[in-house]
GROMACS .gro file of C-alpha atoms in nm:
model
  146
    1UNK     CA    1  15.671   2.293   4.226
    2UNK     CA    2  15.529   2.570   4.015
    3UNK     CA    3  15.236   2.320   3.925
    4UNK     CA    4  15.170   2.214   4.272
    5UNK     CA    5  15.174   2.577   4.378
    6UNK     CA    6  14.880   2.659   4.154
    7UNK     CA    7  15.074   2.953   4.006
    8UNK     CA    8  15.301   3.010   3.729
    9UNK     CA    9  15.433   3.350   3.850
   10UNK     CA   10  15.460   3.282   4.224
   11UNK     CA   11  15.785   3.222   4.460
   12UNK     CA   12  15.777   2.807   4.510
   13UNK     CA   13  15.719   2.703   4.866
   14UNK     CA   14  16.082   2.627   5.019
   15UNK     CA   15  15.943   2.455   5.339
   16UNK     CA   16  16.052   2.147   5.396
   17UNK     CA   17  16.167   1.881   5.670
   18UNK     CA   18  16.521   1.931   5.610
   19UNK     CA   19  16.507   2.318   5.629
   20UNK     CA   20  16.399   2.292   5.947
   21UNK     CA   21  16.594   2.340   6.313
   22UNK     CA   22  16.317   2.256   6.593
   23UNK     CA   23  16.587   2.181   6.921
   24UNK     CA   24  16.446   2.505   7.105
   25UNK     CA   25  16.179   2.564   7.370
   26UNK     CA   26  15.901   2.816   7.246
   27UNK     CA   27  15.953   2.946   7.597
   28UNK     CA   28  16.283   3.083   7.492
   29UNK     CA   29  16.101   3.314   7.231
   30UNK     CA   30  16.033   3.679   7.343
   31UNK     CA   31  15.695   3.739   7.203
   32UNK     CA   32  15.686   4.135   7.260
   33UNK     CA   33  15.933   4.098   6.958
   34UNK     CA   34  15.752   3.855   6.729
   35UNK     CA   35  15.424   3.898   6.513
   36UNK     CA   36  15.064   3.694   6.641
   37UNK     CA   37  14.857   3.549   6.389
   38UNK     CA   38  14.594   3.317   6.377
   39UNK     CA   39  14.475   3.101   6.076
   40UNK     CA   40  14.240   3.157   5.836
   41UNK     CA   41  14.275   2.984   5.540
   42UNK     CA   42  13.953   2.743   5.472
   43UNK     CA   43  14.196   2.491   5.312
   44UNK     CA   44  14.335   2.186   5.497
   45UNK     CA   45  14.301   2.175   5.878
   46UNK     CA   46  14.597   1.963   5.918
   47UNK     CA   47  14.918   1.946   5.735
   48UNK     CA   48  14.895   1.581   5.623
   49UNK     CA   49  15.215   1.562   5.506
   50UNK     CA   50  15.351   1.784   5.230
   51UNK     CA   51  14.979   1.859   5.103
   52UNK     CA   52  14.955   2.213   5.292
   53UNK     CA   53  15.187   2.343   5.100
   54UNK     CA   54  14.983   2.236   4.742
   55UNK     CA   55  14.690   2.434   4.694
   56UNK     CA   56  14.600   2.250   4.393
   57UNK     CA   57  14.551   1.941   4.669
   58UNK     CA   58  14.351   2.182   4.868
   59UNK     CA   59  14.658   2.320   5.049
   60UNK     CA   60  14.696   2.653   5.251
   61UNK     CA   61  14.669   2.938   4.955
   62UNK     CA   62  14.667   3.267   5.214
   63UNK     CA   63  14.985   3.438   5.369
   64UNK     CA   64  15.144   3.675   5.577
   65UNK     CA   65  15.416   3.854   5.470
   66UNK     CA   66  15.664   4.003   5.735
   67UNK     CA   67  16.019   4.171   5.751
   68UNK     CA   68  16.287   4.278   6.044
   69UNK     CA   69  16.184   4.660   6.179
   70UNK     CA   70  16.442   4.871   6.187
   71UNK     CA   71  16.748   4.537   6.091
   72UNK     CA   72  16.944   4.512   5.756
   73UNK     CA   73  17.140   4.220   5.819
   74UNK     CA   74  17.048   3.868   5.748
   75UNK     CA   75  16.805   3.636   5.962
   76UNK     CA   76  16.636   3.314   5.989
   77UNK     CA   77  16.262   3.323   6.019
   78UNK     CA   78  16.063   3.090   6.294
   79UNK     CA   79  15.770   3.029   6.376
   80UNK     CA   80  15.528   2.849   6.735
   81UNK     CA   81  15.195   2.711   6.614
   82UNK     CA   82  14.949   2.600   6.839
   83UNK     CA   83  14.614   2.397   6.794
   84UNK     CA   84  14.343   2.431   7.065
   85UNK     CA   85  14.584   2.650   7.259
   86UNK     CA   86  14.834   2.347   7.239
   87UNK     CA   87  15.210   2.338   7.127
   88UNK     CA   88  15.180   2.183   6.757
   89UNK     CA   89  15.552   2.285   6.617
   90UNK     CA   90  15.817   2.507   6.740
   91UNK     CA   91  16.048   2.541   6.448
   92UNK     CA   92  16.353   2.758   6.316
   93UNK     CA   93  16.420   2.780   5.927
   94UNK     CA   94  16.779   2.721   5.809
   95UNK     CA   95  16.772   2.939   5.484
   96UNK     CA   96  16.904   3.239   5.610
   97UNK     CA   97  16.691   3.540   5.477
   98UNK     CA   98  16.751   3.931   5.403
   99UNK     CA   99  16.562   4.187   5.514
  100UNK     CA  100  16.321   4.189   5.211
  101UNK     CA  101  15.979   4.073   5.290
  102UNK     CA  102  15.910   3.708   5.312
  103UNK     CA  103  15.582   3.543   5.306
  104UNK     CA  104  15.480   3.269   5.531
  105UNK     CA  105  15.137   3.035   5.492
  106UNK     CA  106  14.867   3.114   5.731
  107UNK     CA  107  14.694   2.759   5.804
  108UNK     CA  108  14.372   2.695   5.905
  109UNK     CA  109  14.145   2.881   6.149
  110UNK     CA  110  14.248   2.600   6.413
  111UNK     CA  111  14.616   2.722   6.416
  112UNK     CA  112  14.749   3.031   6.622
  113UNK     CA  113  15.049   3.142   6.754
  114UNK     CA  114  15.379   3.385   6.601
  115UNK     CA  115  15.643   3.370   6.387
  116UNK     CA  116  15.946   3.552   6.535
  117UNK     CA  117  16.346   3.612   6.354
  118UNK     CA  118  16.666   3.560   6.485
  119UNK     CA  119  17.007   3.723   6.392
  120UNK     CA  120  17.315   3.581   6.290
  121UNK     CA  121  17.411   3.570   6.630
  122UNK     CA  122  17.110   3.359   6.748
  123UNK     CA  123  16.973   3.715   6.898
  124UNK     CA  124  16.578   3.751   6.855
  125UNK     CA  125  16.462   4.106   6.624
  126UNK     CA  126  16.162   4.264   6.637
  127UNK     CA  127  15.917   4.141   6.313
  128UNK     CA  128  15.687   4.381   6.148
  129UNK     CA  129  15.382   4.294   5.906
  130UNK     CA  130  15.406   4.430   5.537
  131UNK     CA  131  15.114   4.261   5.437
  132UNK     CA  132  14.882   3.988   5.375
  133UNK     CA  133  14.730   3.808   5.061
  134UNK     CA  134  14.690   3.546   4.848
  135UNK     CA  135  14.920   3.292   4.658
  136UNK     CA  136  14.885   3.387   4.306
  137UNK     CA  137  14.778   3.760   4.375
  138UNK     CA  138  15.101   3.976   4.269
  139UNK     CA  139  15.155   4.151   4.575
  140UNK     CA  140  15.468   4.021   4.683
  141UNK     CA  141  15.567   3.823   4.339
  142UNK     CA  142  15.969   3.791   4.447
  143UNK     CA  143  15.922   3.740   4.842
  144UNK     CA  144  16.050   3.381   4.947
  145UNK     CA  145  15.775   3.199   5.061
  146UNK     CA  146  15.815   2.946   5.344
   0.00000   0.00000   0.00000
Protein backbone atom coordinates (compact mmCIF):
# COMPACT_ATOMS: atom_id res chain seq x y z
CA UNK A 1 0.00 0.00 0.00
CA UNK A 2 2.90 2.21 0.93
CA UNK A 3 4.22 1.64 -2.76
CA UNK A 4 1.00 2.35 -4.41
CA UNK A 5 0.64 5.44 -2.26
CA UNK A 6 3.80 6.97 -3.69
CA UNK A 7 5.09 7.63 -0.16
CA UNK A 8 7.06 5.89 2.33
CA UNK A 9 6.11 8.14 5.29
CA UNK A 10 2.42 8.70 4.55
CA UNK A 11 -0.90 7.21 6.34
CA UNK A 12 -2.07 4.26 3.62
CA UNK A 13 -5.40 4.97 2.03
CA UNK A 14 -8.10 2.87 4.13
CA UNK A 15 -10.96 3.39 1.54
CA UNK A 16 -12.37 0.63 0.37
CA UNK A 17 -15.75 -1.13 -0.78
CA UNK A 18 -16.21 -2.92 2.33
CA UNK A 19 -15.66 0.16 4.62
CA UNK A 20 -18.34 1.62 3.17
CA UNK A 21 -22.28 2.10 4.46
CA UNK A 22 -24.18 3.94 1.42
CA UNK A 23 -28.21 2.95 2.57
CA UNK A 24 -28.92 6.80 3.24
CA UNK A 25 -30.46 9.62 1.19
CA UNK A 26 -27.99 12.68 0.80
CA UNK A 27 -31.20 14.54 1.53
CA UNK A 28 -31.01 13.39 5.06
CA UNK A 29 -27.60 15.30 5.47
CA UNK A 30 -27.79 18.83 7.07
CA UNK A 31 -25.31 20.71 5.05
CA UNK A 32 -25.12 23.97 7.36
CA UNK A 33 -23.14 21.30 9.46
CA UNK A 34 -20.86 19.71 6.87
CA UNK A 35 -17.75 21.16 4.92
CA UNK A 36 -18.17 22.03 0.70
CA UNK A 37 -15.43 21.26 -1.45
CA UNK A 38 -14.90 20.92 -4.90
CA UNK A 39 -12.11 18.94 -6.74
CA UNK A 40 -9.03 19.89 -7.86
CA UNK A 41 -6.68 17.39 -8.25
CA UNK A 42 -5.46 17.13 -12.14
CA UNK A 43 -5.17 13.33 -11.62
CA UNK A 44 -7.87 10.85 -12.72
CA UNK A 45 -11.34 12.21 -13.58
CA UNK A 46 -13.01 9.08 -12.69
CA UNK A 47 -12.33 6.55 -10.06
CA UNK A 48 -11.86 3.53 -12.37
CA UNK A 49 -11.81 1.22 -9.86
CA UNK A 50 -9.26 1.24 -7.05
CA UNK A 51 -6.78 3.46 -9.26
CA UNK A 52 -7.85 6.91 -7.50
CA UNK A 53 -6.56 5.98 -4.63
CA UNK A 54 -2.77 5.12 -6.37
CA UNK A 55 -1.05 8.10 -7.31
CA UNK A 56 1.72 6.21 -8.74
CA UNK A 57 -1.25 5.04 -11.42
CA UNK A 58 -2.06 8.64 -11.74
CA UNK A 59 -4.46 8.58 -8.77
CA UNK A 60 -5.88 11.57 -6.68
CA UNK A 61 -2.53 12.92 -4.70
CA UNK A 62 -4.36 16.28 -3.02
CA UNK A 63 -6.50 16.33 0.27
CA UNK A 64 -8.53 17.93 2.68
CA UNK A 65 -8.06 17.41 6.04
CA UNK A 66 -11.05 18.05 8.51
CA UNK A 67 -12.02 17.39 12.26
CA UNK A 68 -15.40 17.68 14.58
CA UNK A 69 -15.67 21.61 15.98
CA UNK A 70 -16.18 21.80 19.27
CA UNK A 71 -16.83 17.24 19.67
CA UNK A 72 -14.36 14.84 21.49
CA UNK A 73 -16.08 11.73 21.08
CA UNK A 74 -15.74 9.33 18.28
CA UNK A 75 -17.39 9.63 14.66
CA UNK A 76 -17.68 8.21 11.31
CA UNK A 77 -16.77 10.47 8.46
CA UNK A 78 -19.12 10.71 5.09
CA UNK A 79 -19.08 12.16 2.34
CA UNK A 80 -21.99 13.32 -1.14
CA UNK A 81 -20.06 13.73 -4.39
CA UNK A 82 -21.59 15.01 -7.29
CA UNK A 83 -20.48 15.18 -11.07
CA UNK A 84 -22.10 17.85 -13.32
CA UNK A 85 -24.28 18.81 -10.38
CA UNK A 86 -25.41 15.04 -10.32
CA UNK A 87 -25.56 12.50 -7.33
CA UNK A 88 -22.27 10.27 -8.01
CA UNK A 89 -21.95 8.51 -4.32
CA UNK A 90 -23.55 9.13 -1.06
CA UNK A 91 -21.48 7.13 1.33
CA UNK A 92 -20.82 6.64 5.22
CA UNK A 93 -17.37 5.15 6.41
CA UNK A 94 -17.49 2.30 8.97
CA UNK A 95 -14.05 2.93 10.73
CA UNK A 96 -15.11 4.90 13.44
CA UNK A 97 -12.68 7.93 13.87
CA UNK A 98 -11.48 10.33 16.88
CA UNK A 99 -11.48 13.70 16.87
CA UNK A 100 -7.89 14.06 15.45
CA UNK A 101 -7.76 15.34 11.99
CA UNK A 102 -8.39 13.03 9.14
CA UNK A 103 -7.60 13.58 5.60
CA UNK A 104 -9.86 12.81 2.80
CA UNK A 105 -8.84 12.81 -1.25
CA UNK A 106 -10.08 15.71 -3.16
CA UNK A 107 -10.85 14.22 -6.81
CA UNK A 108 -10.90 15.86 -9.82
CA UNK A 109 -12.14 19.35 -10.75
CA UNK A 110 -15.41 17.51 -12.08
CA UNK A 111 -16.38 16.39 -8.50
CA UNK A 112 -18.18 18.69 -5.84
CA UNK A 113 -20.16 18.29 -3.02
CA UNK A 114 -19.33 17.79 1.24
CA UNK A 115 -18.19 15.50 3.48
CA UNK A 116 -20.20 15.68 6.75
CA UNK A 117 -19.66 13.30 10.44
CA UNK A 118 -21.97 11.56 12.39
CA UNK A 119 -21.88 10.59 16.16
CA UNK A 120 -22.14 7.45 17.78
CA UNK A 121 -25.63 7.95 17.98
CA UNK A 122 -26.17 8.41 14.18
CA UNK A 123 -26.51 12.39 15.14
CA UNK A 124 -24.81 14.72 12.39
CA UNK A 125 -21.67 17.31 14.04
CA UNK A 126 -20.57 20.23 12.71
CA UNK A 127 -16.99 19.59 10.50
CA UNK A 128 -14.32 22.16 10.46
CA UNK A 129 -11.26 22.40 7.92
CA UNK A 130 -7.65 22.07 9.47
CA UNK A 131 -6.10 22.09 6.31
CA UNK A 132 -5.28 21.10 2.91
CA UNK A 133 -2.18 19.54 1.06
CA UNK A 134 -0.53 17.07 -0.59
CA UNK A 135 0.08 13.23 -0.14
CA UNK A 136 3.64 12.98 0.68
CA UNK A 137 3.99 16.65 2.08
CA UNK A 138 4.34 16.14 6.06
CA UNK A 139 1.62 18.18 7.14
CA UNK A 140 -0.59 15.80 8.59
CA UNK A 141 1.96 12.60 8.59
CA UNK A 142 -0.36 10.48 11.33
CA UNK A 143 -3.99 11.65 10.10
CA UNK A 144 -6.00 8.55 8.70
CA UNK A 145 -6.53 9.08 5.28
CA UNK A 146 -9.74 7.87 3.61
Amino acid sequence: MFVLGGCRRDAIQETHPWHLWKGFSEKDIDTYKSVKHSGGDEALKRHFGFLFHAPIFGGWKNYIALRPRNYSGTYRIGWVIYKKNRLQEASIHKLVLNSSPIRLLSGSELFSGYFFAINEEGEQIDLEIVGSGRLGDGQFPQSRLF
